[in-house]
mmCIF file of C-alpha atoms and ligand atoms in Angstrom:
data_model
loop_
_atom_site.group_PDB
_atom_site.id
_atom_site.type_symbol
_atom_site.label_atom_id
_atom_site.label_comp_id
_atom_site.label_asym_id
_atom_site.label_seq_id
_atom_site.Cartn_x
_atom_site.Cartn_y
_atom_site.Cartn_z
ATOM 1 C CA UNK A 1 1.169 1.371 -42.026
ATOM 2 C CA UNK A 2 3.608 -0.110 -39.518
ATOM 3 C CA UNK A 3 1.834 -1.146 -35.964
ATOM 4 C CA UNK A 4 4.243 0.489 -33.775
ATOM 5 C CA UNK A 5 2.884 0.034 -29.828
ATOM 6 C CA UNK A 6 5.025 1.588 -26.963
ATOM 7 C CA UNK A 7 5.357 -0.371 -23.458
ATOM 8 C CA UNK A 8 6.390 1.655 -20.366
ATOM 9 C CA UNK A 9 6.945 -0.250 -17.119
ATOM 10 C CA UNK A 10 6.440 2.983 -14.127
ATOM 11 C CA UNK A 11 8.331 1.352 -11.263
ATOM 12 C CA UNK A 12 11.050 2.519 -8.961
ATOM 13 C CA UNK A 13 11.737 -1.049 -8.394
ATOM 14 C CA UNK A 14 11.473 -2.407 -11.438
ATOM 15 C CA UNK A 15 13.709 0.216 -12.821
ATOM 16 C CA UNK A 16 16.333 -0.644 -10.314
ATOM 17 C CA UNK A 17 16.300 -4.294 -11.332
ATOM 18 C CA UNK A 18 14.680 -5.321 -8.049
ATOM 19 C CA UNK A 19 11.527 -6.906 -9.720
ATOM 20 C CA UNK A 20 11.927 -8.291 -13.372
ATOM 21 C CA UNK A 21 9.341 -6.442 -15.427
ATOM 22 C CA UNK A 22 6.640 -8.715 -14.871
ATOM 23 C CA UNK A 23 3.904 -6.131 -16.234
ATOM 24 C CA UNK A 24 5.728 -5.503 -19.181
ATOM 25 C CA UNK A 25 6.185 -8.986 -19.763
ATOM 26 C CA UNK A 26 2.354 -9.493 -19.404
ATOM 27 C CA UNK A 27 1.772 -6.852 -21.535
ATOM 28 C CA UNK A 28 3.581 -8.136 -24.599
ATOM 29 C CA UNK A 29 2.224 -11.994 -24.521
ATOM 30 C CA UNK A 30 -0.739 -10.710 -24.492
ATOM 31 C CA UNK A 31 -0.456 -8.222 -27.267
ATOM 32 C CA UNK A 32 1.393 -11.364 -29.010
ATOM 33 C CA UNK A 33 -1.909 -13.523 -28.478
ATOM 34 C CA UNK A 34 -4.653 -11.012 -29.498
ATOM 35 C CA UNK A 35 -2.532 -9.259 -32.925
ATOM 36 C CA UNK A 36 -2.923 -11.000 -36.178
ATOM 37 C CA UNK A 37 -1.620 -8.463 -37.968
ATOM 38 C CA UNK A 38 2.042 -8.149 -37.471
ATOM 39 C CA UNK A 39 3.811 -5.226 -34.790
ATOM 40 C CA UNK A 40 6.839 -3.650 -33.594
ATOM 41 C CA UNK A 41 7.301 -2.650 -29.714
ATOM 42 C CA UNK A 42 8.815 0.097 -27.733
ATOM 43 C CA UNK A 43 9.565 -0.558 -24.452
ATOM 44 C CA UNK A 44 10.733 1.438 -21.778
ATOM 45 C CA UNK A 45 10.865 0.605 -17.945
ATOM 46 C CA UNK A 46 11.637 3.904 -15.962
ATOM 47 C CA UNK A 47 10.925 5.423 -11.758
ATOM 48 C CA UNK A 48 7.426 6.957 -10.997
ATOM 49 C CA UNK A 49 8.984 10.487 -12.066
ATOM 50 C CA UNK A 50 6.821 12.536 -13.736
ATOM 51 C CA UNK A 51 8.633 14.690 -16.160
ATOM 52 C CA UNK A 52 10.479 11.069 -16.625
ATOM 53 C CA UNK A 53 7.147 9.658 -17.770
ATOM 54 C CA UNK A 54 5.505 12.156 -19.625
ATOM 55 C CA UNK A 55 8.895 12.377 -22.147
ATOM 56 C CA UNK A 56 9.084 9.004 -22.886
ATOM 57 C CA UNK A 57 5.427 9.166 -23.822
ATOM 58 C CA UNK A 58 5.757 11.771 -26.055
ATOM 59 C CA UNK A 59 8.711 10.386 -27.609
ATOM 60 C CA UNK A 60 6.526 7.576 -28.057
ATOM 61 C CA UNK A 61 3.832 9.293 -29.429
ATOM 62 C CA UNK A 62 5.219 11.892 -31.877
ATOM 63 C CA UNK A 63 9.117 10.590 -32.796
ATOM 64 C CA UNK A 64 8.367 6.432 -32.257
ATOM 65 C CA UNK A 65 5.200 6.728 -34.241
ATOM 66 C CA UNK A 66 3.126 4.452 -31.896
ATOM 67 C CA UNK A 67 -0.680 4.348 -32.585
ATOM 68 C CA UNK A 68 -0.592 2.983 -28.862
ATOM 69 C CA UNK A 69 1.029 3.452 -25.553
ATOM 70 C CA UNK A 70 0.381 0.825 -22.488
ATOM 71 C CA UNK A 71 1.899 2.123 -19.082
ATOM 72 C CA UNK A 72 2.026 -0.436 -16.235
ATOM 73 C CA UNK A 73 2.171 0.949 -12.661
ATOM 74 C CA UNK A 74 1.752 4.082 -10.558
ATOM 75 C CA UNK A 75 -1.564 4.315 -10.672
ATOM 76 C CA UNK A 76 -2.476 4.168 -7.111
ATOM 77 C CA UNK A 77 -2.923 6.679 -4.326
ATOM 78 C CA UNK A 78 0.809 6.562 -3.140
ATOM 79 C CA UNK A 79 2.860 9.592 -2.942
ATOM 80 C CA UNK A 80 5.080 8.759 -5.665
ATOM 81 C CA UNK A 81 2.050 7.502 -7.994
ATOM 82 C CA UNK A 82 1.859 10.190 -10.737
ATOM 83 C CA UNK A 83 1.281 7.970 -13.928
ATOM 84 C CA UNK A 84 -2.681 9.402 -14.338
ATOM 85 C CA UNK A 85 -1.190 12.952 -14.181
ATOM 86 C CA UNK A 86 1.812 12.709 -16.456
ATOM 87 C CA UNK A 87 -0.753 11.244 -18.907
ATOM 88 C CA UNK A 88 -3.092 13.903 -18.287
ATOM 89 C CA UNK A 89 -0.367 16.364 -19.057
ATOM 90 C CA UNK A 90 0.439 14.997 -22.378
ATOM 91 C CA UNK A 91 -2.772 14.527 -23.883
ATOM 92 C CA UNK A 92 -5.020 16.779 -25.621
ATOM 93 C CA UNK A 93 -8.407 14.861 -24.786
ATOM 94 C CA UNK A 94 -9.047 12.446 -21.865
ATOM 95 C CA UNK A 95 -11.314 8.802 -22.805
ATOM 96 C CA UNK A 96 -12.486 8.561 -18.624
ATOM 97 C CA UNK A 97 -14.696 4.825 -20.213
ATOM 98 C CA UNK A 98 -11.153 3.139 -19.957
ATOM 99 C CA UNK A 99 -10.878 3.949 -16.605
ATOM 100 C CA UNK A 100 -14.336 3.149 -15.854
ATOM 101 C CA UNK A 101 -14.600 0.112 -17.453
ATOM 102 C CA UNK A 102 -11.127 -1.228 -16.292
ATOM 103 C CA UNK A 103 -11.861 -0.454 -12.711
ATOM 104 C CA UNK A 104 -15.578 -1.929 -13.263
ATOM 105 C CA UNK A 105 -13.407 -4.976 -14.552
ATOM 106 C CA UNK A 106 -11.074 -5.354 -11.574
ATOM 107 C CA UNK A 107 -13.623 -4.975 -8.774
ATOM 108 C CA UNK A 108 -14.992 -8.273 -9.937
ATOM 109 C CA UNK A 109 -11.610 -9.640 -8.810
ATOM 110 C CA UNK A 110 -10.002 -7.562 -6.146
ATOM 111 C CA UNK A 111 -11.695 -5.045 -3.666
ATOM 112 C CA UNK A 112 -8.671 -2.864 -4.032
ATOM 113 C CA UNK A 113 -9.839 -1.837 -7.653
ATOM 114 C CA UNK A 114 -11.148 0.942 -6.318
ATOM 115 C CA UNK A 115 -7.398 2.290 -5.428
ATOM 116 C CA UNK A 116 -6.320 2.447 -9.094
ATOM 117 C CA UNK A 117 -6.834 5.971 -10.544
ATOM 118 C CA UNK A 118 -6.076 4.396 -14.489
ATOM 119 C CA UNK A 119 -6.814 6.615 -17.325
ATOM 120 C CA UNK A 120 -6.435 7.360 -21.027
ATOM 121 C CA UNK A 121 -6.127 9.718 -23.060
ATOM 122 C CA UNK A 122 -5.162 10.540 -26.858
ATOM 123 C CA UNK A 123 -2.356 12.980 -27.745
ATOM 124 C CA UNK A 124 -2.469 13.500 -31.550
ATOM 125 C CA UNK A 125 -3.006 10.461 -33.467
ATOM 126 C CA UNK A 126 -1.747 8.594 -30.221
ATOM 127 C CA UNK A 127 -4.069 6.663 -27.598
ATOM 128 C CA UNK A 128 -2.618 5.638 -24.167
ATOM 129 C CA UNK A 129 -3.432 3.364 -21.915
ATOM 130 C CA UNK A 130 -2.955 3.015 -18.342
ATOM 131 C CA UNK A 131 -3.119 -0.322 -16.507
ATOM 132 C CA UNK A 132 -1.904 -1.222 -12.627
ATOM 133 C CA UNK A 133 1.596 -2.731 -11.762
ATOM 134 C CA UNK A 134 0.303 -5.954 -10.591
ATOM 135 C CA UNK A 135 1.346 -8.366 -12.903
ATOM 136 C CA UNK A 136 -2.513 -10.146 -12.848
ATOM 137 C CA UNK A 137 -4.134 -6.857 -13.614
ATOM 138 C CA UNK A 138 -3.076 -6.484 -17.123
ATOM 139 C CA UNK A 139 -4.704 -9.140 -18.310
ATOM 140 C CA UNK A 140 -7.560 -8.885 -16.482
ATOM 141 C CA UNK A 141 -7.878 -4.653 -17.646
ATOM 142 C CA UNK A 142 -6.449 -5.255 -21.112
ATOM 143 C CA UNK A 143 -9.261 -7.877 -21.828
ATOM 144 C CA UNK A 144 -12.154 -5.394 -20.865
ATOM 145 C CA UNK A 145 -11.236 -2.278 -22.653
ATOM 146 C CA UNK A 146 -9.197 -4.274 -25.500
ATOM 147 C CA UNK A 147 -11.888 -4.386 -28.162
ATOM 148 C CA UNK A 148 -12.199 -1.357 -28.631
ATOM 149 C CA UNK A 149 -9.194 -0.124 -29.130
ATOM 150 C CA UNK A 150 -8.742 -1.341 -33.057
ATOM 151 C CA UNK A 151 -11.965 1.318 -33.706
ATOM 152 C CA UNK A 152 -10.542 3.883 -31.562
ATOM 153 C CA UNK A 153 -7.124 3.724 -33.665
ATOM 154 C CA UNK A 154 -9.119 3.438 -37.073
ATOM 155 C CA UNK A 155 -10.493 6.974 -35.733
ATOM 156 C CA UNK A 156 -7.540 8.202 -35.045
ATOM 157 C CA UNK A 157 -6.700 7.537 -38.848
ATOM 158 C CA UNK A 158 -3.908 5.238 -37.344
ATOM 159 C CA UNK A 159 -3.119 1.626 -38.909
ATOM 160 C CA UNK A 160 -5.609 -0.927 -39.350
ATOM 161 C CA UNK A 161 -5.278 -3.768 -36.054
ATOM 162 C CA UNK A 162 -6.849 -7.529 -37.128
ATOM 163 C CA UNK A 163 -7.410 -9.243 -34.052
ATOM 164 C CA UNK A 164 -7.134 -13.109 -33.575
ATOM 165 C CA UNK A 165 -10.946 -13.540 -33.448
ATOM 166 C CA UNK A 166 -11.052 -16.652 -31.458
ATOM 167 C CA UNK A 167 -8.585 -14.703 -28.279
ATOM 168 C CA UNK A 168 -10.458 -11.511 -28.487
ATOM 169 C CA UNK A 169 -13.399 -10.191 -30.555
ATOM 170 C CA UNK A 170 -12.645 -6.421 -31.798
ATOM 171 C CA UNK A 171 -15.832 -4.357 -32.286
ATOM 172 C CA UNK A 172 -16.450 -1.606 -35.130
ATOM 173 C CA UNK A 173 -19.537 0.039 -35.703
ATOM 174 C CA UNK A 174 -20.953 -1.316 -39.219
ATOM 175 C CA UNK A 175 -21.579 2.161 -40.980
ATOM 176 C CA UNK A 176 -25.193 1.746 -42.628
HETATM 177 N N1 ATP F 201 7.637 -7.066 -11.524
HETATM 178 C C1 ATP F 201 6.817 -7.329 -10.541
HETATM 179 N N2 ATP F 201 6.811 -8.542 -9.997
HETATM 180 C C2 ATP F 201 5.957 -8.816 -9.012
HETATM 181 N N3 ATP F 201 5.074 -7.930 -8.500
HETATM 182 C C3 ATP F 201 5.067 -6.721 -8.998
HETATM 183 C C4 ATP F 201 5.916 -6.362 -10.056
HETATM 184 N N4 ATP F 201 5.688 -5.077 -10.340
HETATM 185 C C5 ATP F 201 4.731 -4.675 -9.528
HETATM 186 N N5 ATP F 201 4.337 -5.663 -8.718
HETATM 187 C C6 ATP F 201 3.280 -5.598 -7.719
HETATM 188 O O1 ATP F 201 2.411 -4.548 -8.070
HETATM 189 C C7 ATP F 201 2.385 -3.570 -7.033
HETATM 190 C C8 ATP F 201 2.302 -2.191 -7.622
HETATM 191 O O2 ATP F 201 3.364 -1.992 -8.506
HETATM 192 P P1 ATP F 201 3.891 -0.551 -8.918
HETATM 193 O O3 ATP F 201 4.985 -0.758 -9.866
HETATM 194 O O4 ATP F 201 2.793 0.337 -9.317
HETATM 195 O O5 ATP F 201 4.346 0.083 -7.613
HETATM 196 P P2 ATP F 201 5.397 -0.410 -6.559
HETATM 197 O O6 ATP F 201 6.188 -1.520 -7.144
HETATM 198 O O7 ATP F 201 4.666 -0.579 -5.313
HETATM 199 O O8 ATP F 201 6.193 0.894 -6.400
HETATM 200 P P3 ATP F 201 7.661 1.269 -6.699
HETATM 201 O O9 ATP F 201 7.511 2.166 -7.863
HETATM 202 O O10 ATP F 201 8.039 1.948 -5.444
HETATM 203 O O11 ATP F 201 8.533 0.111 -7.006
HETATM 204 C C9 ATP F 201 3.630 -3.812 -6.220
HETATM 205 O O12 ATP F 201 3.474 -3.388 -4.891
HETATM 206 C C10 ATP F 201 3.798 -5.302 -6.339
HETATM 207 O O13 ATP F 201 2.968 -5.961 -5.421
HETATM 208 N N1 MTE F 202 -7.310 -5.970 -11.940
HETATM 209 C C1 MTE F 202 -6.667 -5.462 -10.871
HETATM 210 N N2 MTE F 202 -6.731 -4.149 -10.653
HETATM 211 C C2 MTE F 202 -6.091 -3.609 -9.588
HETATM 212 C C3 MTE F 202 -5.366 -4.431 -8.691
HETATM 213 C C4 MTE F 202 -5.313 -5.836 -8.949
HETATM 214 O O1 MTE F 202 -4.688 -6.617 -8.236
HETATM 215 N N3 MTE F 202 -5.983 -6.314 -10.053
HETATM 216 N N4 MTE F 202 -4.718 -3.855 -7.626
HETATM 217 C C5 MTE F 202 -5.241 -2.608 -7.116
HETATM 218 C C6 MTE F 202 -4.353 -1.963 -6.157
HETATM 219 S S1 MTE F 202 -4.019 -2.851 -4.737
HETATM 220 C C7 MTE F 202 -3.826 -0.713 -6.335
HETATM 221 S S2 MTE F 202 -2.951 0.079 -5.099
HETATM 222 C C8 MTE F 202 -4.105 0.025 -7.563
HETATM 223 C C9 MTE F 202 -2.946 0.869 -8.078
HETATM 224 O O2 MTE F 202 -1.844 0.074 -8.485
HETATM 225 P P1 MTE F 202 -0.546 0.710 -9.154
HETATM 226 O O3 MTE F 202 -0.073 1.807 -8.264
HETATM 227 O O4 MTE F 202 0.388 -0.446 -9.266
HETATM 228 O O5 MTE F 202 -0.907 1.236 -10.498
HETATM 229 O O6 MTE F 202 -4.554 -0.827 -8.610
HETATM 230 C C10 MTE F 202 -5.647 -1.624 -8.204
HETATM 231 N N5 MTE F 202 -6.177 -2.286 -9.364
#
């Protein structure tokens, strides 16, 4: 089974060309330094609009095929921040731990952590994922809630993610 993992960039200004997709950028070295097994991206970079973001995850989800979706941005308390509720919308069960443990994560580095209302959720077979815009926060999120995410797919009956052990460790249960 193909790993198929869909990248969405939420940013009126990155949209416009007025930042370079920094998050998105982030996102995909450090997908490229955790994945042994081979992958294929989607990528999108579209404006904090919310009917905007919840159809390119579902296009994502059920016509792209990804076992994963990562969104970057629009997470905070500004007007036009709508990322948690477009994924909200779209999926059929929320997993509130990401958000907990991502924000747990952050506060160790910024007191602003506390601003970012990141979720995830799965719809169908898919899991998303939602991290901040700043470009320092993905690593910094992805690395806390990253290991287990390979389980969480394997549950999802999606395809089976090797990690590269020695960048990050990915945890499944032993059954005994
Ligand atoms: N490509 C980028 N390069 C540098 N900094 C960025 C980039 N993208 C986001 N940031 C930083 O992260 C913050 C939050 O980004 P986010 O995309 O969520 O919202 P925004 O850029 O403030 O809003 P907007 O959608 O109006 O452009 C930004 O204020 C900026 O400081
Ligand atoms: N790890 C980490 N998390 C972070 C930040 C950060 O710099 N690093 N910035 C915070 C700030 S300032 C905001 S406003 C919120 C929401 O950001 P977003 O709207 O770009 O998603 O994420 C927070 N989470």
């Amino acid at each position: 089974m193909t790993i198929r993992i869909g990248i969405i960039n939420i940013s009126d200004r990155a949209s416009q060309g007025i930042y370079k997709d920094l998050p998105g950028m982030a996102i995909v070295d450090t997908l490229n330094e955790y994945l042994k097994s081979p992958w294929e991206k989607e990528y999108a970079i579209i404006p904090d609009e919310q009917p905007l973001i919840e159809n390119t995850m579902i296009d994502m989800a059920d016509h792209k095929n990804c076992c994963l979706i990562i969104t970057s941005g629009g997470t905070g308390p500004a007007k036009r921040d709508v990322t948690p509720e477009a994924t909200e919308a779209v999926c059929d069960k929320m997993m509130p731990g990401f958000g907990e443990l991502m924000r747990a994560k952050s506060l160790t580095y910024v007191p602003t952590a506390i601003l970012s209302r990141q979720t995830a959720g799965i719809r169908n077979k898919t899991l998303i994922v939602n991290l901040p815009g700043k470009p320092k926060a993905i690593r910094q999120c992805l690395d806390a809630v990253f290991p287990a995410i390979p389980y969480c797919i394997d549950l999802l009956e999606g395809p089976f993610i090797e990690c590269n052990e020695d960048v990050i460790k990915a945890f499944r249960p032993q059954n005994v």
